[in-house]
mmCIF file of C-alpha atoms in Angstrom:
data_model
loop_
_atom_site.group_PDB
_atom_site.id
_atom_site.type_symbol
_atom_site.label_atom_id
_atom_site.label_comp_id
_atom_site.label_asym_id
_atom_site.label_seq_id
_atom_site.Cartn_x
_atom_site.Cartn_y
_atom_site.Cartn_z
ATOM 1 C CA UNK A 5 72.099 103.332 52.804
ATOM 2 C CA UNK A 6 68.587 104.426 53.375
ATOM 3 C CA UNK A 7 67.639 107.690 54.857
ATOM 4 C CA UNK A 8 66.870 106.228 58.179
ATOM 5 C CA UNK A 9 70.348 104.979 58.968
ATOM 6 C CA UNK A 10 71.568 108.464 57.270
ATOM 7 C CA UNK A 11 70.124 110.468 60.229
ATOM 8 C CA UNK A 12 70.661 108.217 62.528
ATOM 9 C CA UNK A 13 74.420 108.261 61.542
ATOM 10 C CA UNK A 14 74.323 112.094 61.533
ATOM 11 C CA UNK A 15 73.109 112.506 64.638
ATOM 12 C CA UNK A 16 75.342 110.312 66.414
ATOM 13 C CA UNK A 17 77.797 112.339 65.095
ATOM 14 C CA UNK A 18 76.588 115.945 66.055
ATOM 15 C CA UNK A 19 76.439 114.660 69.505
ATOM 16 C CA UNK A 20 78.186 116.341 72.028
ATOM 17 C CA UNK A 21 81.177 114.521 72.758
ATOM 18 C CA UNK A 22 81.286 113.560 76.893
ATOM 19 C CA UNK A 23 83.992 115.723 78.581
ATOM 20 C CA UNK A 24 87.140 114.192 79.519
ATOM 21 C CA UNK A 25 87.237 113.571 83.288
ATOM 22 C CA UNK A 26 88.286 116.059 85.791
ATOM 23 C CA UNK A 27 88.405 114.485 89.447
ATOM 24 C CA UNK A 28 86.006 114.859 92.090
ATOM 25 C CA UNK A 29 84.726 117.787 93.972
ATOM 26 C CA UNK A 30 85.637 116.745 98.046
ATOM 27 C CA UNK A 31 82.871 117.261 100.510
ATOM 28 C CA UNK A 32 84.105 116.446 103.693
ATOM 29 C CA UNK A 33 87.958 116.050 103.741
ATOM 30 C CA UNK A 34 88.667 112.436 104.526
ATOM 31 C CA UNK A 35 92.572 112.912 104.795
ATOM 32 C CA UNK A 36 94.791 112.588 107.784
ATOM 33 C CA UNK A 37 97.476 114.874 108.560
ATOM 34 C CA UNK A 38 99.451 112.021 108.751
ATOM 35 C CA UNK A 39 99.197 110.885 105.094
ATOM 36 C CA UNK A 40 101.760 114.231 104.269
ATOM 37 C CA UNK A 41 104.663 112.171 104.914
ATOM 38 C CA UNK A 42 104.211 111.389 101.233
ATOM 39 C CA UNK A 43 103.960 114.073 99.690
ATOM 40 C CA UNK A 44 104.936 114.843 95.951
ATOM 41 C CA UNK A 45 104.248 117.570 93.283
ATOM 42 C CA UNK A 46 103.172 115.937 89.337
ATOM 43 C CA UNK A 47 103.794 118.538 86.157
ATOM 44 C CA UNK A 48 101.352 117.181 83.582
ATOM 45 C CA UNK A 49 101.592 118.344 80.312
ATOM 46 C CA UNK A 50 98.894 120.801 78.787
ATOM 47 C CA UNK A 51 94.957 120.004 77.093
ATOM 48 C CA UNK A 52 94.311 122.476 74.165
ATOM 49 C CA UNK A 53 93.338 125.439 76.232
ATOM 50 C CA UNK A 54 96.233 125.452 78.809
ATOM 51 C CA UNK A 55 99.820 125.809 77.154
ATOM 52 C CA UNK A 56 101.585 125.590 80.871
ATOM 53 C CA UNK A 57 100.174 121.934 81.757
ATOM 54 C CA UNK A 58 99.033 121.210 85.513
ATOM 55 C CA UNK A 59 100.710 120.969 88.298
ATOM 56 C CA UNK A 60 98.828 118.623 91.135
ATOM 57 C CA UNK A 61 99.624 117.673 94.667
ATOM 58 C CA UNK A 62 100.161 113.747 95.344
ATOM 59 C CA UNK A 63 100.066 112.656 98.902
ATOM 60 C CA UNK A 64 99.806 109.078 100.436
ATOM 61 C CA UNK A 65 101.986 107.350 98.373
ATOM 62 C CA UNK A 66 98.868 105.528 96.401
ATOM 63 C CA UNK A 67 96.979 107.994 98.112
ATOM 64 C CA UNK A 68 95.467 110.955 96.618
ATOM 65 C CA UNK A 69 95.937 113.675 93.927
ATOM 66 C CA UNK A 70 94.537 117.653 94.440
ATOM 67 C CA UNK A 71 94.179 120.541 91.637
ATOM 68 C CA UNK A 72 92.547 122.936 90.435
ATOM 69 C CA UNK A 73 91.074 122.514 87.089
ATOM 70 C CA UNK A 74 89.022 125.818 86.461
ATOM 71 C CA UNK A 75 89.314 129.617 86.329
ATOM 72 C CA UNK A 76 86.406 129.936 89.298
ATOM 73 C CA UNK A 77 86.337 126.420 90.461
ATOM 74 C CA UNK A 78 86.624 124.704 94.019
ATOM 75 C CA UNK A 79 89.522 122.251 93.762
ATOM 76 C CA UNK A 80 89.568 118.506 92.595
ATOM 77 C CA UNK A 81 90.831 115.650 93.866
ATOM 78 C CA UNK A 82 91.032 111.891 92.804
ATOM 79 C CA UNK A 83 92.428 108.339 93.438
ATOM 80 C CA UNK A 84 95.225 106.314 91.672
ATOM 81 C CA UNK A 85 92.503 104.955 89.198
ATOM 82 C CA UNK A 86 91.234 108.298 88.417
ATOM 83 C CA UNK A 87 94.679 110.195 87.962
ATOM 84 C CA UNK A 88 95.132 107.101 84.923
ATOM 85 C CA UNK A 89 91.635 108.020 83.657
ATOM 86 C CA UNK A 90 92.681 112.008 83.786
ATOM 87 C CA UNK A 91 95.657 111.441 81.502
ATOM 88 C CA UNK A 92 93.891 108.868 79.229
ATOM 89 C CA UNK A 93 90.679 110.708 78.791
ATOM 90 C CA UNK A 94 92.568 114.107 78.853
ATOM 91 C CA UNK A 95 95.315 112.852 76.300
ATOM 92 C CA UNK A 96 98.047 113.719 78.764
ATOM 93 C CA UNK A 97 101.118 112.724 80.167
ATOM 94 C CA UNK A 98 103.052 113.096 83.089
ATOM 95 C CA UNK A 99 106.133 115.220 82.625
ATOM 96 C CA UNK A 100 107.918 114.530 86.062
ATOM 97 C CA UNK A 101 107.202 114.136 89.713
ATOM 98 C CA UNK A 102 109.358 114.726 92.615
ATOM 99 C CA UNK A 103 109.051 114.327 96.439
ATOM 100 C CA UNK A 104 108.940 117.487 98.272
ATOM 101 C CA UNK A 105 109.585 117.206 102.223
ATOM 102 C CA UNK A 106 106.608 117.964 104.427
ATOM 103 C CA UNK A 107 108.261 118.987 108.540
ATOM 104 C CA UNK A 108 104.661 120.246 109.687
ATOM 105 C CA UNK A 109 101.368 118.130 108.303
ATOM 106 C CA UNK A 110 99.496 119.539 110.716
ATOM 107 C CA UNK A 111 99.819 122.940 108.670
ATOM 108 C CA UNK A 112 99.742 121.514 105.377
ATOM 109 C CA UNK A 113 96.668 119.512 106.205
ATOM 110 C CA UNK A 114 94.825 122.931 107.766
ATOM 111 C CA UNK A 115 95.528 124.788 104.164
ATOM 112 C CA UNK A 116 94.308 122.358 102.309
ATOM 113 C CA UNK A 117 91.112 121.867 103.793
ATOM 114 C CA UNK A 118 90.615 125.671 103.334
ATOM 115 C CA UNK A 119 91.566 125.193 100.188
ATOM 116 C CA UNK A 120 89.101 122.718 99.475
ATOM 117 C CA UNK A 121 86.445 124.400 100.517
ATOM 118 C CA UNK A 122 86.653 127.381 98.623
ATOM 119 C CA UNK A 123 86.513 128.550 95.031
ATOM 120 C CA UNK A 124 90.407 128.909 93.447
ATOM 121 C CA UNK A 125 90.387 132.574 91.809
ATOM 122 C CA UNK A 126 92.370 131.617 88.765
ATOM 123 C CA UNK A 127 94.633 134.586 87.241
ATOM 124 C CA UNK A 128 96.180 132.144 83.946
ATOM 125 C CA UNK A 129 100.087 132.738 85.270
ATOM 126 C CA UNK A 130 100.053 134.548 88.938
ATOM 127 C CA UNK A 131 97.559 132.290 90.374
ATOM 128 C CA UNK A 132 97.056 128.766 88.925
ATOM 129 C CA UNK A 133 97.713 125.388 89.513
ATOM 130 C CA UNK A 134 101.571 125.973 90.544
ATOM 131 C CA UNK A 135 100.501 128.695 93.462
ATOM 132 C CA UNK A 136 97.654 126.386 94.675
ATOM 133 C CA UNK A 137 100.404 123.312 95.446
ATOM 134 C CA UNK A 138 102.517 125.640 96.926
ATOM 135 C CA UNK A 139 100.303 127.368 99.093
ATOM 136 C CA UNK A 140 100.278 123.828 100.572
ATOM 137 C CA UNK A 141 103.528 122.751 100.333
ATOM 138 C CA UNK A 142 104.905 126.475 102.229
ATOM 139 C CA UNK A 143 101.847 125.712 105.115
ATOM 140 C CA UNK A 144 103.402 122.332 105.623
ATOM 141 C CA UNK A 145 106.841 124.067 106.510
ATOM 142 C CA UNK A 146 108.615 123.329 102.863
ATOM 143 C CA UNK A 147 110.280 126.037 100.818
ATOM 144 C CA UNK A 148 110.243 123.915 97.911
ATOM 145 C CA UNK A 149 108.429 126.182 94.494
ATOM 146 C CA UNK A 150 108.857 125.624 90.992
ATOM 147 C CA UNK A 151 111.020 128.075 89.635
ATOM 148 C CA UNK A 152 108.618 128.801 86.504
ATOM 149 C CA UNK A 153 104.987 129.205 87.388
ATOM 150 C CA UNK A 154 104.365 127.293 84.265
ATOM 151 C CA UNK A 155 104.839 123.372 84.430
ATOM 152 C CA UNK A 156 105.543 122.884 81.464
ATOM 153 C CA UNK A 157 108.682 125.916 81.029
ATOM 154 C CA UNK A 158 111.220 123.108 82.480
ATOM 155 C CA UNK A 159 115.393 123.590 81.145
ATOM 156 C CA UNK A 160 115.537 121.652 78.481
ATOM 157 C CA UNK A 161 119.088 118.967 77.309
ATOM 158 C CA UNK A 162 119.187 120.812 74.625
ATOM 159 C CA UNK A 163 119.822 124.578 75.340
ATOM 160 C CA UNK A 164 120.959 123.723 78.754
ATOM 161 C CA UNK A 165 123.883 122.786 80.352
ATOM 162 C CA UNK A 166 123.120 121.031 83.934
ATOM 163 C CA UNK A 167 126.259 122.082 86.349
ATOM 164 C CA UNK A 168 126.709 120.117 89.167
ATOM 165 C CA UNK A 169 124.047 120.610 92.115
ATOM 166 C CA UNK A 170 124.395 122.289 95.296
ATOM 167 C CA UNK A 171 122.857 121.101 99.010
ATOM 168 C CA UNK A 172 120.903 123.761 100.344
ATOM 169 C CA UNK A 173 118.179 123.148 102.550
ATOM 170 C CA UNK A 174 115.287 121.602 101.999
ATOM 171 C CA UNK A 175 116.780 120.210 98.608
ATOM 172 C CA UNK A 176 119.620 121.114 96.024
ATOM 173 C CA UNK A 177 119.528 123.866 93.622
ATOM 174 C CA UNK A 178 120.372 123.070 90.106
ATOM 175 C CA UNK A 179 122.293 125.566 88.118
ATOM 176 C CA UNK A 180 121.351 124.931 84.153
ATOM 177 C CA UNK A 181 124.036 127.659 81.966
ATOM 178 C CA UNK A 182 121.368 128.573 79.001
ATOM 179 C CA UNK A 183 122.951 128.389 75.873
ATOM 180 C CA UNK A 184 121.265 130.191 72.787
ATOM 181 C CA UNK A 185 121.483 127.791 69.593
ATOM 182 C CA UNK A 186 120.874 128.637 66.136
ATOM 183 C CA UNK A 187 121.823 126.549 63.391
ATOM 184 C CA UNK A 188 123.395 124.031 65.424
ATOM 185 C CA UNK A 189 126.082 126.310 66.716
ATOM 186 C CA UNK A 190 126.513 128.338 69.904
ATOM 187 C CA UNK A 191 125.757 131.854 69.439
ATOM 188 C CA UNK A 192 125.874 133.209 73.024
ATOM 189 C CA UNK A 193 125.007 132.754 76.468
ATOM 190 C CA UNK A 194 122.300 133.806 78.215
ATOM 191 C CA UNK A 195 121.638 134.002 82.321
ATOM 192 C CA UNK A 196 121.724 131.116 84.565
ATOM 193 C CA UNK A 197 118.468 129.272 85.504
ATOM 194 C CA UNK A 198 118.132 128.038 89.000
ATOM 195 C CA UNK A 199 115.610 125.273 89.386
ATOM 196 C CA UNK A 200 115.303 124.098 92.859
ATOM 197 C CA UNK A 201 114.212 120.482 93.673
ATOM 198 C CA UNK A 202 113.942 118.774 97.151
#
């Protein structure tokens, strides 16, 4: 190879590589207060820097998806298309998603357009992706929360037993006995984890 295509090779490669995409930053909010009758929270799991994953807010059924993606950043938000091109470009995956009940869209709808509009003050654990969905979720008149502020920190088969479920309202609370293993066998037992879902 001649020096020409050399350099040329070499500083292809010491180009930046483009950033994966992040969703859009909304304007003027577009969406209804009636589009909360769908209304879902996605765990995705984690990008290098973030070991809890994301947590977004899906409403509208094909509708629209809402995050924050930034330690001083005003919220994103993106389409059907673009949530596919956030886990492709992001190397993610979606962990789970599950329908939370929404009695008052009116409220839901009023927080997050205040939401929207401002700057999310990002505190890694206490205020992150997790509190930002719920703030929503609690204006819309759900009690539905993640029991973890962390995504990703879900009861796992392994170390868990799931008991059977009680109805409470909103939802059903899921008892999961945590079971210490080491080497394969059972060496004690530790608390029980409640994990609500609507």
């Amino acid at each position: 190879m001649g020096r020409a295509t050399n350099s040329a090779i070499q500083a292809n490669a010491n180009k930046p590589k483009p950033s994966a995409y992040i969703g859009e930053v909304m304007h003027n909010c577009f969406v209804q207060p009636s589009i909360f009758s769908h209304t879902c929270v996605v765990a995705v799991s984690c990008d290098s820097i973030n070991f809890c994953g994301h947590a977004l807010l899906h409403i509208g059924g094909t509708g629209w998806y809402f995050y924050v993606a930034g330690f001083n950043e005003v919220p994103r938000f993106m389409n059907e298309a673009g949530y596919k091109r956030y886990l492709k470009e992001g190397g993610k995956y979606e962990i789970r998603r599950w329908a939370v009940p929404i009695r008052n869209a009116l409220g839901a709808h009023r927080k997050l357009e205040e939401l929207l509009s401002k700057r999310w003050q990002w505190l890694l654990l206490p205020s992150n992706c997790v509190s930002f969905v719920e703030e929503i979720v609690f204006a819309g008149g759900s009690n539905a929360h993640l029991h973890y502020n962390c995504p990703r920190w879900k009861p796992s088969n392994e170390n868990h037993t799931h008991l059977p479920c009680r109805r409470i309202r909103d939802g059903c609370a899921c008892v999961y006995r945590h079971a210490h293993v080491c080497d394969g066998r059972l060496r004690r037992d530790s608390r029980d984890i409640i994990v609500f879902h609507p």
